[in-house]
Amino acid sequence: MNGCMATACATSSPLVPAAAAKSPACPSKKSSAASFRARGVSCRATGGGDDGGLLWLPRREILTGLGGVAAGLVGYQSLASVANGAELKEQCAKGDQVNDTLVECMDRTIPCPPTRKVPVVDFTRESGVKRVRRPVHLLSREYQEKYKEAVGKMKALPASNPLSFVAQAAIHEAYCDHHYRYDPENKDAPFDVHFSWIFAPWHRMYIYFYEKALGQLIGDDTFALPFWNWDTPAGMVVPALFKDSFASPLYDRNRNPDNLDKVVHLDLKDKSVPVSFNGPHDKAYQDAIYKNLCTLHQQQIRGGRCARAFLGEKLCSEMTRDANSQGSLERMAHTALHVWVGRKRTDSCTGGVVGQDNTTYCTNDMGFLGSSGRDPLFYSHHANVDRLWHIWATKLGGEGFKDPEWLDASFVFYDDVENPRPVRIKFRDVIDTQNLGYTYDAESDKDLPWKDCQLTSLVPHAKGGAVRSRSASTKTAGAPLFPVTLKKDQVVEVPAVAVPAKKAGQQRVLVFQGIEYDPRGENKFDVAINVPKGSALEVGPQNFEFAGSFAVVPSSNAAGGKLKGGITLSIDDVLKDIKAADDSTVDVIIVPRTEGEIKINSAPTIQS
Ligand code: C2O
């Protein structure tokens, strides 16, 4: 038993979280279908026939294209075609439907997706659950060998096979390294499967086909992708199975050696010195585990009260400009682990990867989005991300998006490693893992050690606490503020943010939009409520005052400019715990954790 569970994070048995009974819907952006006009886009790879367009997105003026381009995909033409099979429906205010008359692959210097028509078949749901995903650290010797054998075989396939390991990694690269754009002319409009509500379902689809291919390669259709169980103390270290450097297909040399045997930091930029994975006799170990459990508690429960906050905001072109917004599932532990595993950030290096912007990135593999699929650990990492979504939806009362635009959005992947064929799969097919024929080991989900993590107050609170905690300078100076450029460790206080009354059945959310950042660098800030400026650097996921973080996995920047984004944080728990549930204003505290220049253009608002 680790110290955390013994002290502050009591485990409790029945899975009836506070949040569970009913997770009220967050207010959702209303969109107007009426303003749509039919438009077409495709790089016409796999999308022949009656497809009517592979991508359906709003805002024609910036969505003239989905440019399927692929410096990183040279030699993988069929892959580019997979990537190009993205079909996605979405409505945003002032949206336009875009389809294949408008867009062509514009870049002639690289293999555009093939124009041959390839029939795409629709995904058929699996009839029963035959694959049970288990934690990597608990695999039997036999299962470990199976996993190695399967990945070994996948690595041995020729790159021309879209289910080869190289090709799988390249799919991820294509979708997140600016190989696709809403507008081929405009490098500033990348299409990405990260930073929005697409993140969870797209990655579920992606690793599902990966898992199936592995099973096929070893002739075992019950083979299930093992998950890196980093949400339980025994799993909070890079699994030994992946560290065996002796001719193991699961090994990847592009990882940060300093971190491999240390307790992971699930809170990105956690300042504490990484501690060895020593076991509970060590106080520093206990603290590290406790912080991790608190981070998960924030991610899954307090910060996951509604779909907008947990899964991210809707993808829409306006958002790529301004309000791209990851959910807590993506921007917390998931992001921290990418950075944790990837190589240490250095200005120059050998063995880095070249991004779509021709810059060399040294934080590969996991620490750079474009290259993360090259590390076999990526897939077991994402199996756990997927599991945490599954737990949220099935045990924590989390309700996903119900919009038909979301449920009908689809992507095309290759299935069948022997005879690869494109399959179109919709989000509605993947909401329930049973439709995909897999589930998660029930034993591992019985005691979720983060579920009841006991948080603490950083400072005392009383009703009307906002005003009392505000620093003297802010009280007098009025609002300095937006746009504001963050500097590491220089806390920004946003005084007197209006708090709307709570509406029945709705969560209040704190929304930041117009965050500009250089995606190549490290970007993280924390958000807290009613903490005096002087104490704010101490705030973290272990505190009631903590409202969430903005953090991204480094990625390339084709345009050379900044990316924009936002975050939506569910804060009703925070307000209640700091006795501000009925206050009319609170002070929002921004705590920059990284050197990178992050500019916040507009003041955060609280919505109900
Ligand atoms: Cu596609 Cu963990 O990222």
Coordinates of C-alpha atoms and ligand atoms in Angstrom, one line a residue:
M1 CA 0.0 0.0 0.0
N2 CA 1.5 3.3 -0.8
G3 CA 1.6 6.2 1.5
C4 CA -0.9 8.2 -0.5
M5 CA -3.6 5.7 -0.2
A6 CA -2.8 5.2 3.4
T7 CA -3.0 8.9 4.1
A8 CA -4.7 11.3 1.9
C9 CA -6.2 9.2 -0.9
A10 CA -8.4 6.6 0.7
T11 CA -9.6 4.0 -1.7
S12 CA -13.2 3.2 -1.4
S13 CA -15.1 0.4 -2.8
P14 CA -18.3 1.1 -4.6
L15 CA -17.9 3.1 -7.7
V16 CA -20.5 5.7 -7.1
P17 CA -18.5 8.8 -7.4
A18 CA -19.9 12.1 -6.3
A19 CA -20.3 13.0 -9.9
A20 CA -21.9 9.9 -10.9
A21 CA -25.5 10.1 -10.4
K22 CA -25.9 12.6 -13.1
S23 CA -23.5 14.7 -14.9
P24 CA -25.3 17.7 -16.1
A25 CA -24.7 18.9 -19.5
C26 CA -22.5 21.9 -19.9
P27 CA -23.9 24.8 -21.8
S28 CA -23.2 24.0 -25.4
K29 CA -22.6 26.3 -28.2
K30 CA -25.6 26.6 -30.4
S31 CA -24.9 26.4 -34.0
S32 CA -27.0 27.2 -36.9
A33 CA -27.6 24.6 -39.5
A34 CA -29.5 27.1 -41.6
S35 CA -26.4 29.1 -42.6
F36 CA -24.8 26.1 -44.3
R37 CA -24.2 25.9 -47.9
A38 CA -23.1 22.7 -49.6
R39 CA -19.5 22.8 -50.6
G40 CA -17.1 20.1 -51.3
V41 CA -13.6 19.0 -50.4
S42 CA -11.5 16.0 -50.9
C43 CA -8.1 14.9 -51.9
R44 CA -10.2 12.2 -53.4
A45 CA -8.2 9.3 -52.2
T46 CA -10.4 6.7 -50.8
G47 CA -13.5 8.6 -51.1
G48 CA -14.9 7.5 -54.5
G49 CA -18.5 6.8 -55.2
D50 CA -21.3 8.5 -53.5
D51 CA -19.2 9.8 -50.8
G52 CA -20.2 13.4 -51.3
G53 CA -17.1 14.7 -49.7
L54 CA -14.7 13.5 -47.1
L55 CA -14.7 16.3 -44.8
W56 CA -17.5 18.4 -43.7
L57 CA -16.4 21.6 -42.0
P58 CA -17.6 25.1 -41.6
R59 CA -16.5 28.4 -42.7
R60 CA -15.7 28.2 -46.3
E61 CA -13.5 31.3 -46.4
I62 CA -10.9 29.6 -44.4
L63 CA -11.8 26.1 -45.3
T64 CA -11.1 25.9 -48.9
G65 CA -9.2 22.8 -48.6
L66 CA -8.0 19.7 -46.8
G67 CA -4.6 19.6 -48.4
G68 CA -3.3 16.1 -48.1
V69 CA 0.4 16.6 -48.1
A70 CA 3.1 14.6 -46.6
A71 CA 6.7 15.3 -46.5
G72 CA 6.8 12.8 -43.7
L73 CA 4.8 10.4 -45.8
V74 CA 7.1 10.1 -48.8
G75 CA 7.0 6.5 -49.8
Y76 CA 3.7 5.9 -48.1
Q77 CA 1.3 6.9 -50.7
S78 CA -1.4 4.6 -49.5
L79 CA -1.1 6.2 -46.1
A80 CA -1.6 9.6 -47.3
S81 CA -4.7 8.2 -48.8
V82 CA -5.9 6.9 -45.4
A83 CA -5.2 10.1 -43.8
N84 CA -7.1 11.8 -46.5
G85 CA -10.1 9.8 -46.0
A86 CA -11.1 11.9 -43.1
E87 CA -14.7 12.6 -43.1
L88 CA -16.0 14.8 -40.6
K89 CA -19.2 16.7 -40.0
E90 CA -19.4 19.6 -37.8
Q91 CA -21.5 22.6 -37.5
C92 CA -20.4 25.9 -36.3
A93 CA -22.1 29.2 -36.4
K94 CA -21.8 30.6 -39.9
G95 CA -20.5 27.3 -41.2
D96 CA -20.4 26.0 -44.7
Q97 CA -20.4 22.5 -45.7
V98 CA -17.2 21.8 -47.6
N99 CA -16.8 18.9 -50.0
D100 CA -14.8 17.7 -52.8
T101 CA -15.2 20.3 -55.5
L102 CA -13.2 22.8 -53.7
V103 CA -10.1 21.1 -52.6
E104 CA -7.2 19.5 -54.2
C105 CA -4.0 18.4 -52.9
M106 CA -1.8 21.5 -53.6
D107 CA 1.7 20.4 -53.0
R108 CA 3.2 18.8 -56.1
T109 CA 6.5 18.2 -54.6
I110 CA 5.3 15.4 -52.4
P111 CA 3.1 12.4 -53.0
C112 CA -0.4 13.7 -53.0
P113 CA -3.0 11.1 -52.1
P114 CA -3.6 8.8 -55.0
T115 CA -6.5 9.8 -57.1
R116 CA -7.5 6.3 -57.9
K117 CA -10.9 5.4 -56.5
V118 CA -10.7 2.9 -53.8
P119 CA -13.9 1.5 -52.5
V120 CA -14.5 2.3 -48.9
V121 CA -16.5 -0.2 -46.9
D122 CA -18.5 0.8 -43.9
F123 CA -17.4 -0.6 -40.5
T124 CA -19.5 -3.3 -39.1
R125 CA -19.8 -3.6 -35.4
E126 CA -18.3 -6.6 -33.8
S127 CA -20.8 -9.1 -32.4
G128 CA -19.2 -9.9 -29.1
V129 CA -16.4 -8.9 -26.8
K130 CA -13.4 -11.1 -27.3
R131 CA -10.5 -8.9 -26.4
V132 CA -9.9 -7.9 -22.8
R133 CA -7.2 -5.2 -22.4
R134 CA -4.9 -5.7 -19.4
P135 CA -2.3 -3.7 -17.6
V136 CA 1.2 -4.0 -19.0
H137 CA 2.7 -4.4 -15.6
L138 CA 0.6 -7.4 -14.8
L139 CA 1.0 -9.3 -18.0
S140 CA 2.0 -13.0 -17.8
R141 CA 5.3 -13.9 -19.3
E142 CA 3.4 -15.6 -22.1
Y143 CA 1.3 -12.5 -22.9
Q144 CA 4.5 -10.4 -22.9
E145 CA 6.0 -12.6 -25.5
K146 CA 2.9 -12.4 -27.6
Y147 CA 2.9 -8.7 -27.5
K148 CA 6.5 -8.6 -28.5
E149 CA 6.0 -11.1 -31.3
A150 CA 3.1 -9.2 -32.7
V151 CA 4.8 -5.8 -32.7
G152 CA 7.9 -7.5 -34.1
K153 CA 5.9 -8.9 -37.0
M154 CA 4.3 -5.5 -37.6
K155 CA 7.7 -3.9 -37.7
A156 CA 8.8 -6.5 -40.2
L157 CA 6.0 -5.6 -42.7
P158 CA 7.0 -3.6 -45.7
A159 CA 6.3 0.1 -45.3
S160 CA 4.0 -0.1 -48.3
N161 CA 1.5 -2.1 -46.1
P162 CA -0.7 0.5 -44.4
L163 CA -0.8 -1.7 -41.4
S164 CA 3.0 -1.8 -41.0
F165 CA 4.4 -0.2 -38.0
V166 CA 6.1 2.5 -40.0
A167 CA 2.8 3.3 -41.7
Q168 CA 0.9 3.3 -38.5
A169 CA 3.3 5.8 -37.0
A170 CA 3.0 7.9 -40.2
I171 CA -0.8 8.0 -39.9
H172 CA -0.4 9.7 -36.5
E173 CA 2.1 12.1 -38.0
A174 CA -0.1 13.0 -40.9
Y175 CA -3.0 13.9 -38.6
C176 CA -1.0 16.0 -36.3
D177 CA 1.9 17.5 -38.0
H178 CA 0.2 19.9 -40.3
H179 CA 0.1 17.6 -43.3
Y180 CA -3.6 18.4 -43.6
R181 CA -4.9 21.9 -43.7
Y182 CA -8.3 23.4 -44.0
D183 CA -6.8 25.6 -46.6
P184 CA -3.9 24.4 -48.6
E185 CA -2.8 27.9 -49.3
N186 CA -2.8 28.8 -45.7
K187 CA -0.3 27.1 -43.5
D188 CA -1.9 28.7 -40.6
A189 CA -5.0 26.5 -40.8
P190 CA -3.8 23.0 -39.9
F191 CA -6.3 20.2 -39.5
D192 CA -5.5 18.1 -36.5
V193 CA -7.0 15.3 -34.6
H194 CA -5.8 16.8 -31.3
F195 CA -7.0 19.9 -29.4
S196 CA -10.7 19.2 -29.7
W197 CA -13.5 16.7 -29.0
I198 CA -12.1 14.6 -31.9
F199 CA -9.2 13.5 -29.8
A200 CA -10.8 10.7 -27.8
P201 CA -12.8 9.0 -30.6
W202 CA -10.1 9.3 -33.3
H203 CA -7.5 7.7 -31.1
R204 CA -9.9 5.0 -30.1
M205 CA -10.4 4.1 -33.7
Y206 CA -6.7 4.3 -34.5
I207 CA -5.6 1.9 -31.8
Y208 CA -8.5 -0.4 -32.4
F209 CA -7.2 -1.1 -35.9
Y210 CA -3.7 -1.3 -34.6
E211 CA -4.8 -3.9 -32.0
K212 CA -6.7 -5.9 -34.6
A213 CA -3.7 -6.0 -36.9
L214 CA -1.4 -7.2 -34.1
G215 CA -3.8 -10.0 -33.3
Q216 CA -4.0 -11.0 -36.9
L217 CA -0.3 -11.1 -37.2
I218 CA 0.0 -13.7 -34.5
G219 CA -3.1 -15.5 -35.4
D220 CA -4.9 -14.7 -32.2
D221 CA -8.1 -12.7 -32.5
T222 CA -8.4 -12.4 -28.7
F223 CA -5.2 -10.5 -28.5
A224 CA -5.9 -7.2 -26.7
L225 CA -3.6 -4.2 -26.6
P226 CA -2.1 -4.0 -23.1
F227 CA -2.5 -0.6 -21.4
W228 CA 0.1 1.3 -19.5
N229 CA -1.8 1.5 -16.2
W230 CA -0.3 4.8 -15.1
D231 CA -3.3 5.7 -13.0
T232 CA -2.5 3.2 -10.4
P233 CA 0.7 3.4 -8.2
A234 CA 2.2 0.2 -9.4
G235 CA 2.0 1.5 -13.0
M236 CA 3.5 4.9 -12.4
V237 CA 6.7 4.1 -14.1
V238 CA 7.7 3.3 -17.7
P239 CA 6.8 -0.4 -17.8
A240 CA 9.8 -2.8 -17.7
L241 CA 8.5 -4.6 -20.8
F242 CA 9.3 -1.5 -22.9
K243 CA 12.7 -0.8 -21.4
D244 CA 14.3 -4.1 -22.3
S245 CA 16.7 -2.9 -24.9
F246 CA 17.9 -6.3 -25.9
A247 CA 16.4 -6.8 -29.3
S248 CA 12.9 -6.1 -28.1
P249 CA 10.5 -4.7 -30.7
L250 CA 8.9 -2.7 -27.8
Y251 CA 12.0 -0.8 -27.1
D252 CA 12.6 2.6 -28.4
R253 CA 15.9 4.4 -27.9
N254 CA 14.4 7.9 -28.3
R255 CA 13.3 8.3 -24.7
N256 CA 14.6 10.4 -21.8
P257 CA 16.9 8.1 -19.9
D258 CA 16.7 10.3 -16.8
N259 CA 13.0 9.6 -16.4
L260 CA 12.7 5.9 -17.3
D261 CA 13.1 4.5 -13.8
K262 CA 11.4 7.4 -12.0
V263 CA 7.9 7.8 -10.7
V264 CA 6.1 9.6 -13.6
H265 CA 4.9 13.1 -13.2
L266 CA 1.4 13.3 -14.4
D267 CA 1.3 17.0 -13.8
L268 CA 3.4 18.5 -16.5
K269 CA 6.2 20.7 -15.2
D270 CA 5.8 19.4 -11.7
K271 CA 8.7 21.1 -10.1
S272 CA 9.6 18.3 -7.7
V273 CA 12.7 16.3 -8.5
P274 CA 11.8 13.0 -10.0
V275 CA 12.1 10.2 -7.5
S276 CA 13.1 6.6 -8.0
F277 CA 10.3 4.1 -8.2
N278 CA 11.2 2.8 -4.8
G279 CA 8.1 1.9 -3.0
P280 CA 6.2 3.4 -0.2
H281 CA 8.9 3.4 2.5
D282 CA 10.2 6.5 0.8
K283 CA 8.4 9.7 1.7
A284 CA 9.3 11.4 -1.6
Y285 CA 7.9 8.5 -3.4
Q286 CA 4.6 8.7 -1.5
D287 CA 4.4 12.4 -2.3
A288 CA 4.9 11.8 -6.0
I289 CA 2.2 9.1 -6.0
Y290 CA -0.2 11.3 -4.1
K291 CA 0.3 14.2 -6.5
N292 CA -0.3 11.9 -9.4
L293 CA -3.5 10.6 -7.9
C294 CA -4.7 14.1 -7.3
T295 CA -3.9 15.0 -10.9
L296 CA -6.1 12.1 -12.1
H297 CA -8.8 13.1 -9.7
Q298 CA -8.8 16.5 -11.2
Q299 CA -8.8 15.2 -14.7
Q300 CA -11.4 12.6 -14.3
I301 CA -13.8 13.9 -11.7
R302 CA -13.6 17.6 -10.7
G303 CA -12.4 18.7 -14.1
G304 CA -14.6 16.3 -16.0
R305 CA -18.1 17.2 -15.0
C306 CA -19.2 17.8 -18.5
A307 CA -18.2 16.7 -22.0
R308 CA -16.9 20.2 -23.0
A309 CA -14.4 20.1 -20.2
F310 CA -13.5 16.5 -20.3
L311 CA -13.4 15.7 -24.1
G312 CA -12.7 19.2 -25.3
E313 CA -14.7 21.7 -27.3
K314 CA -16.2 21.0 -30.7
L315 CA -13.9 21.2 -33.6
C316 CA -14.7 23.9 -35.9
S317 CA -12.7 26.1 -38.1
E318 CA -13.3 29.1 -36.0
M319 CA -11.8 27.2 -33.3
T320 CA -8.7 26.3 -35.1
R321 CA -8.3 30.1 -35.3
D322 CA -9.2 30.9 -31.8
A323 CA -10.8 28.4 -29.6
N324 CA -9.2 25.0 -30.2
S325 CA -9.8 23.5 -26.9
Q326 CA -8.5 20.2 -25.4
G327 CA -10.4 18.4 -22.7
S328 CA -8.9 17.4 -19.4
L329 CA -8.5 13.9 -20.8
E330 CA -6.0 15.2 -23.3
R331 CA -4.3 18.1 -21.7
M332 CA -3.4 16.6 -18.3
A333 CA -1.8 13.2 -17.6
H334 CA -1.8 12.3 -21.3
T335 CA 0.2 15.3 -22.3
A336 CA 2.5 15.1 -19.3
L337 CA 3.5 11.6 -20.2
H338 CA 4.2 12.4 -23.8
V339 CA 6.7 14.9 -22.6
W340 CA 8.0 12.7 -19.8
V341 CA 8.9 9.8 -22.1
G342 CA 10.3 11.8 -25.0
R343 CA 13.9 12.9 -25.1
K344 CA 15.0 15.9 -23.1
R345 CA 14.5 19.3 -24.8
T346 CA 17.7 20.5 -26.3
D347 CA 18.4 23.1 -28.9
S348 CA 20.2 20.8 -31.2
C349 CA 20.6 17.1 -31.3
T350 CA 21.4 14.1 -33.4
G351 CA 18.6 11.8 -34.1
G352 CA 15.8 14.4 -33.9
V353 CA 12.9 14.4 -36.2
V354 CA 12.2 16.9 -38.9
G355 CA 8.7 18.4 -38.7
Q356 CA 6.5 19.7 -41.5
D357 CA 8.1 23.1 -41.0
N358 CA 11.6 21.8 -41.7
T359 CA 12.6 22.3 -38.2
T360 CA 14.4 19.6 -36.3
Y361 CA 12.7 18.5 -33.1
C362 CA 14.8 16.9 -30.4
T363 CA 12.0 15.8 -28.0
N364 CA 11.2 12.8 -30.1
D365 CA 9.7 10.3 -30.1
M366 CA 6.9 10.7 -27.6
G367 CA 7.7 14.3 -26.8
F368 CA 6.8 15.6 -30.3
L369 CA 3.4 14.9 -31.6
G370 CA 4.5 14.1 -35.1
S371 CA 6.9 11.3 -34.1
S372 CA 5.1 9.8 -31.1
G373 CA 3.6 6.9 -33.0
R374 CA 7.2 5.7 -33.6
D375 CA 7.5 4.6 -30.0
P376 CA 5.6 1.3 -29.4
L377 CA 4.8 2.6 -25.9
F378 CA 2.6 5.2 -27.5
Y379 CA -0.1 2.6 -28.2
S380 CA -0.2 1.2 -24.7
H381 CA -0.2 4.8 -23.4
H382 CA -3.2 5.6 -25.6
A383 CA -4.9 2.4 -24.5
N384 CA -4.9 3.9 -21.0
V385 CA -6.2 7.2 -22.2
D386 CA -8.9 5.3 -24.0
R387 CA -9.6 3.4 -20.8
L388 CA -9.9 6.6 -18.8
W389 CA -12.5 7.8 -21.3
H390 CA -14.3 4.5 -20.9
I391 CA -14.3 4.8 -17.1
W392 CA -15.5 8.3 -17.3
A393 CA -18.4 7.3 -19.5
T394 CA -19.3 4.1 -17.8
K395 CA -18.5 4.6 -14.2
L396 CA -18.3 8.3 -13.5
G397 CA -21.5 9.3 -15.1
G398 CA -19.8 11.2 -17.9
E399 CA -22.0 12.0 -20.7
G400 CA -20.5 12.5 -24.1
F401 CA -21.7 14.6 -27.0
K402 CA -24.9 13.7 -28.5
D403 CA -24.9 16.0 -31.4
P404 CA -25.6 14.1 -34.6
E405 CA -22.8 16.0 -36.2
W406 CA -20.5 14.5 -33.8
L407 CA -21.9 11.0 -33.8
D408 CA -21.9 10.8 -37.6
A409 CA -18.4 12.2 -38.1
S410 CA -16.2 9.5 -39.5
F411 CA -12.7 8.7 -40.5
V412 CA -11.3 6.1 -42.8
F413 CA -8.7 3.6 -41.6
Y414 CA -7.2 0.5 -43.1
D415 CA -8.3 -2.8 -41.8
D416 CA -6.9 -6.3 -42.4
V417 CA -3.2 -6.6 -42.5
E418 CA -3.2 -9.3 -45.1
N419 CA -5.4 -7.6 -47.5
P420 CA -5.6 -4.0 -46.4
R421 CA -8.9 -2.2 -47.3
P422 CA -10.2 1.1 -46.2
V423 CA -13.0 1.1 -43.7
R424 CA -15.1 4.1 -42.8
I425 CA -15.9 4.2 -39.1
K426 CA -18.2 6.7 -37.4
F427 CA -17.9 8.2 -34.0
R428 CA -21.2 6.6 -33.1
D429 CA -19.6 3.2 -33.7
V430 CA -17.0 3.7 -31.1
I431 CA -18.9 5.3 -28.2
D432 CA -19.3 1.8 -26.7
T433 CA -16.1 -0.3 -26.8
Q434 CA -18.3 -3.4 -27.1
N435 CA -19.0 -2.5 -30.7
L436 CA -15.3 -2.8 -31.3
G437 CA -15.2 -6.2 -29.5
Y438 CA -13.0 -5.1 -26.6
T439 CA -13.3 -4.1 -23.0
Y440 CA -11.0 -3.4 -20.1
D441 CA -10.0 -5.8 -17.4
A442 CA -12.6 -5.4 -14.7
E443 CA -10.1 -6.2 -11.9
S444 CA -8.0 -3.1 -12.7
D445 CA -11.1 -0.9 -12.6
K446 CA -12.4 -2.1 -9.3
D447 CA -10.3 0.1 -7.1
L448 CA -9.6 3.3 -8.8
P449 CA -7.1 4.9 -6.4
W450 CA -7.6 8.4 -7.6
K451 CA -11.4 8.4 -7.2
D452 CA -11.5 9.7 -3.7
C453 CA -8.3 11.5 -3.5
Q454 CA -8.4 14.0 -0.6
L455 CA -7.4 17.4 -1.7
T456 CA -6.4 20.2 0.6
S457 CA -6.9 23.9 0.7
L458 CA -3.9 26.0 0.0
V459 CA -5.3 29.0 1.9
P460 CA -8.3 29.5 4.1
H461 CA -11.5 30.6 2.5
A462 CA -14.6 32.4 3.6
K463 CA -17.6 33.7 1.7
G464 CA -16.7 36.7 -0.4
G465 CA -13.1 35.4 -0.4
A466 CA -12.3 36.9 -3.8
V467 CA -11.9 40.4 -2.5
R468 CA -10.0 39.5 0.6
S469 CA -7.4 37.5 -1.2
R470 CA -6.7 40.0 -3.9
S471 CA -3.4 41.6 -3.8
A472 CA -3.2 45.3 -3.0
S473 CA -1.8 46.3 -6.4
T474 CA -4.7 44.7 -8.2
K475 CA -7.2 46.2 -5.9
T476 CA -6.1 49.7 -6.7
A477 CA -4.9 49.4 -10.3
G478 CA -8.1 48.1 -11.9
A479 CA -7.7 45.6 -14.6
P480 CA -4.2 45.7 -16.2
L481 CA -4.5 42.9 -18.3
F482 CA -5.6 41.6 -21.6
P483 CA -3.9 40.9 -23.8
V484 CA -1.3 39.6 -21.4
T485 CA 1.9 37.8 -22.1
L486 CA 2.8 35.2 -19.5
K487 CA 6.2 34.8 -18.1
K488 CA 7.3 31.8 -16.2
D489 CA 6.4 32.0 -12.5
Q490 CA 5.0 35.5 -12.8
V491 CA 1.5 35.0 -11.5
V492 CA -1.3 37.0 -13.2
E493 CA -4.4 37.9 -11.2
V494 CA -7.6 38.5 -13.0
P495 CA -9.7 40.2 -10.3
A496 CA -13.5 40.0 -10.0
V497 CA -14.5 37.7 -12.7
A498 CA -18.3 37.6 -12.7
V499 CA -19.8 34.3 -11.6
P500 CA -23.2 33.6 -13.0
A501 CA -25.7 31.8 -10.8
K502 CA -25.8 28.1 -11.2
K503 CA -28.5 26.8 -13.4
A504 CA -30.2 23.6 -12.5
G505 CA -28.6 20.7 -14.3
Q506 CA -25.7 22.8 -15.7
Q507 CA -22.1 23.0 -14.7
R508 CA -20.4 26.4 -14.5
V509 CA -17.3 26.5 -16.7
L510 CA -14.4 28.9 -16.8
V511 CA -13.5 29.6 -20.4
F512 CA -10.2 30.9 -21.8
Q513 CA -10.1 31.7 -25.4
G514 CA -7.5 33.3 -27.6
I515 CA -4.5 31.7 -26.0
E516 CA -1.6 32.2 -28.4
Y517 CA 1.4 30.0 -28.1
D518 CA 4.3 28.7 -30.1
P519 CA 3.6 25.0 -30.4
R520 CA 7.2 24.1 -30.8
G521 CA 8.0 25.0 -27.2
E522 CA 6.9 24.0 -23.8
N523 CA 3.6 25.5 -22.9
K524 CA 1.8 25.2 -19.6
F525 CA 0.0 27.4 -17.2
D526 CA -2.2 26.4 -14.3
V527 CA -5.4 28.2 -13.3
A528 CA -6.6 28.6 -9.7
I529 CA -9.4 30.5 -8.0
N530 CA -9.2 32.9 -5.0
V531 CA -5.6 32.3 -4.2
P532 CA -3.5 35.3 -3.1
K533 CA -0.8 36.1 -5.6
G534 CA 1.9 35.4 -3.1
S535 CA 0.9 31.8 -2.6
A536 CA -0.1 31.0 -6.1
L537 CA 3.1 29.4 -7.2
E538 CA 2.4 26.6 -4.7
V539 CA -1.0 25.7 -6.1
G540 CA -1.4 22.4 -7.8
P541 CA -3.8 19.5 -8.5
Q542 CA -3.6 18.6 -4.8
N543 CA -5.5 21.8 -3.9
F544 CA -9.2 22.6 -3.9
E545 CA -8.4 26.0 -5.5
F546 CA -6.9 24.3 -8.6
A547 CA -9.2 24.7 -11.6
G548 CA -7.1 23.1 -14.3
S549 CA -4.2 23.6 -16.7
F550 CA -3.4 24.6 -20.2
A551 CA -0.7 22.3 -21.6
V552 CA 0.2 20.9 -25.0
V553 CA 2.5 18.3 -26.5
P554 CA 5.0 20.1 -28.6
S555 CA 4.2 20.0 -32.3
S556 CA 5.5 21.6 -35.4
N557 CA 4.5 25.0 -36.7
A558 CA 4.3 25.0 -40.5
A559 CA 3.3 28.7 -40.6
G560 CA 6.0 29.8 -38.2
G561 CA 3.5 31.8 -36.3
K562 CA 1.6 30.9 -33.2
L563 CA -1.3 28.6 -32.7
K564 CA -4.4 29.7 -30.9
G565 CA -6.4 27.7 -28.4
G566 CA -8.5 27.8 -25.4
I567 CA -9.6 25.8 -22.4
T568 CA -12.9 25.1 -20.7
L569 CA -12.6 24.1 -17.1
S570 CA -15.5 22.8 -15.0
I571 CA -15.3 24.7 -11.8
D572 CA -18.4 24.0 -9.7
D573 CA -16.4 21.8 -7.3
V574 CA -13.8 24.5 -6.9
L575 CA -16.4 27.1 -6.2
K576 CA -18.1 25.0 -3.6
D577 CA -14.9 23.9 -1.9
I578 CA -13.7 27.5 -1.5
K579 CA -17.1 28.7 -0.3
A580 CA -17.6 30.8 -3.4
A581 CA -20.5 28.9 -4.9
D582 CA -22.8 31.9 -4.3
D583 CA -20.3 34.7 -4.7
S584 CA -20.9 37.0 -7.6
T585 CA -17.3 37.3 -8.5
V586 CA -14.1 35.4 -8.0
D587 CA -10.4 36.1 -8.7
V588 CA -8.9 33.9 -11.4
I589 CA -5.2 33.3 -11.0
I590 CA -3.0 32.3 -13.9
V591 CA 0.2 30.5 -12.9
P592 CA 2.7 30.3 -15.9
R593 CA 4.9 27.2 -15.6
T594 CA 7.0 27.4 -18.7
E595 CA 9.4 29.8 -20.4
G596 CA 7.6 29.8 -23.7
E597 CA 5.7 32.9 -24.5
I598 CA 2.0 32.4 -24.0
K599 CA -0.2 35.3 -24.8
I600 CA -3.8 35.4 -23.6
N601 CA -5.8 37.8 -25.6
S602 CA -9.0 38.1 -23.7
A603 CA -10.2 37.8 -20.2
P604 CA -11.6 34.5 -19.1
T605 CA -15.3 34.3 -18.5
I606 CA -17.4 32.0 -16.4
Q607 CA -20.4 30.6 -18.1
S608 CA -23.3 28.6 -16.8
Ligands
C2O1 CU1 -2.3 11.7 -31.0 CU2 -1.1 11.2 -27.4 O1 -1.5 11.8 -29.2

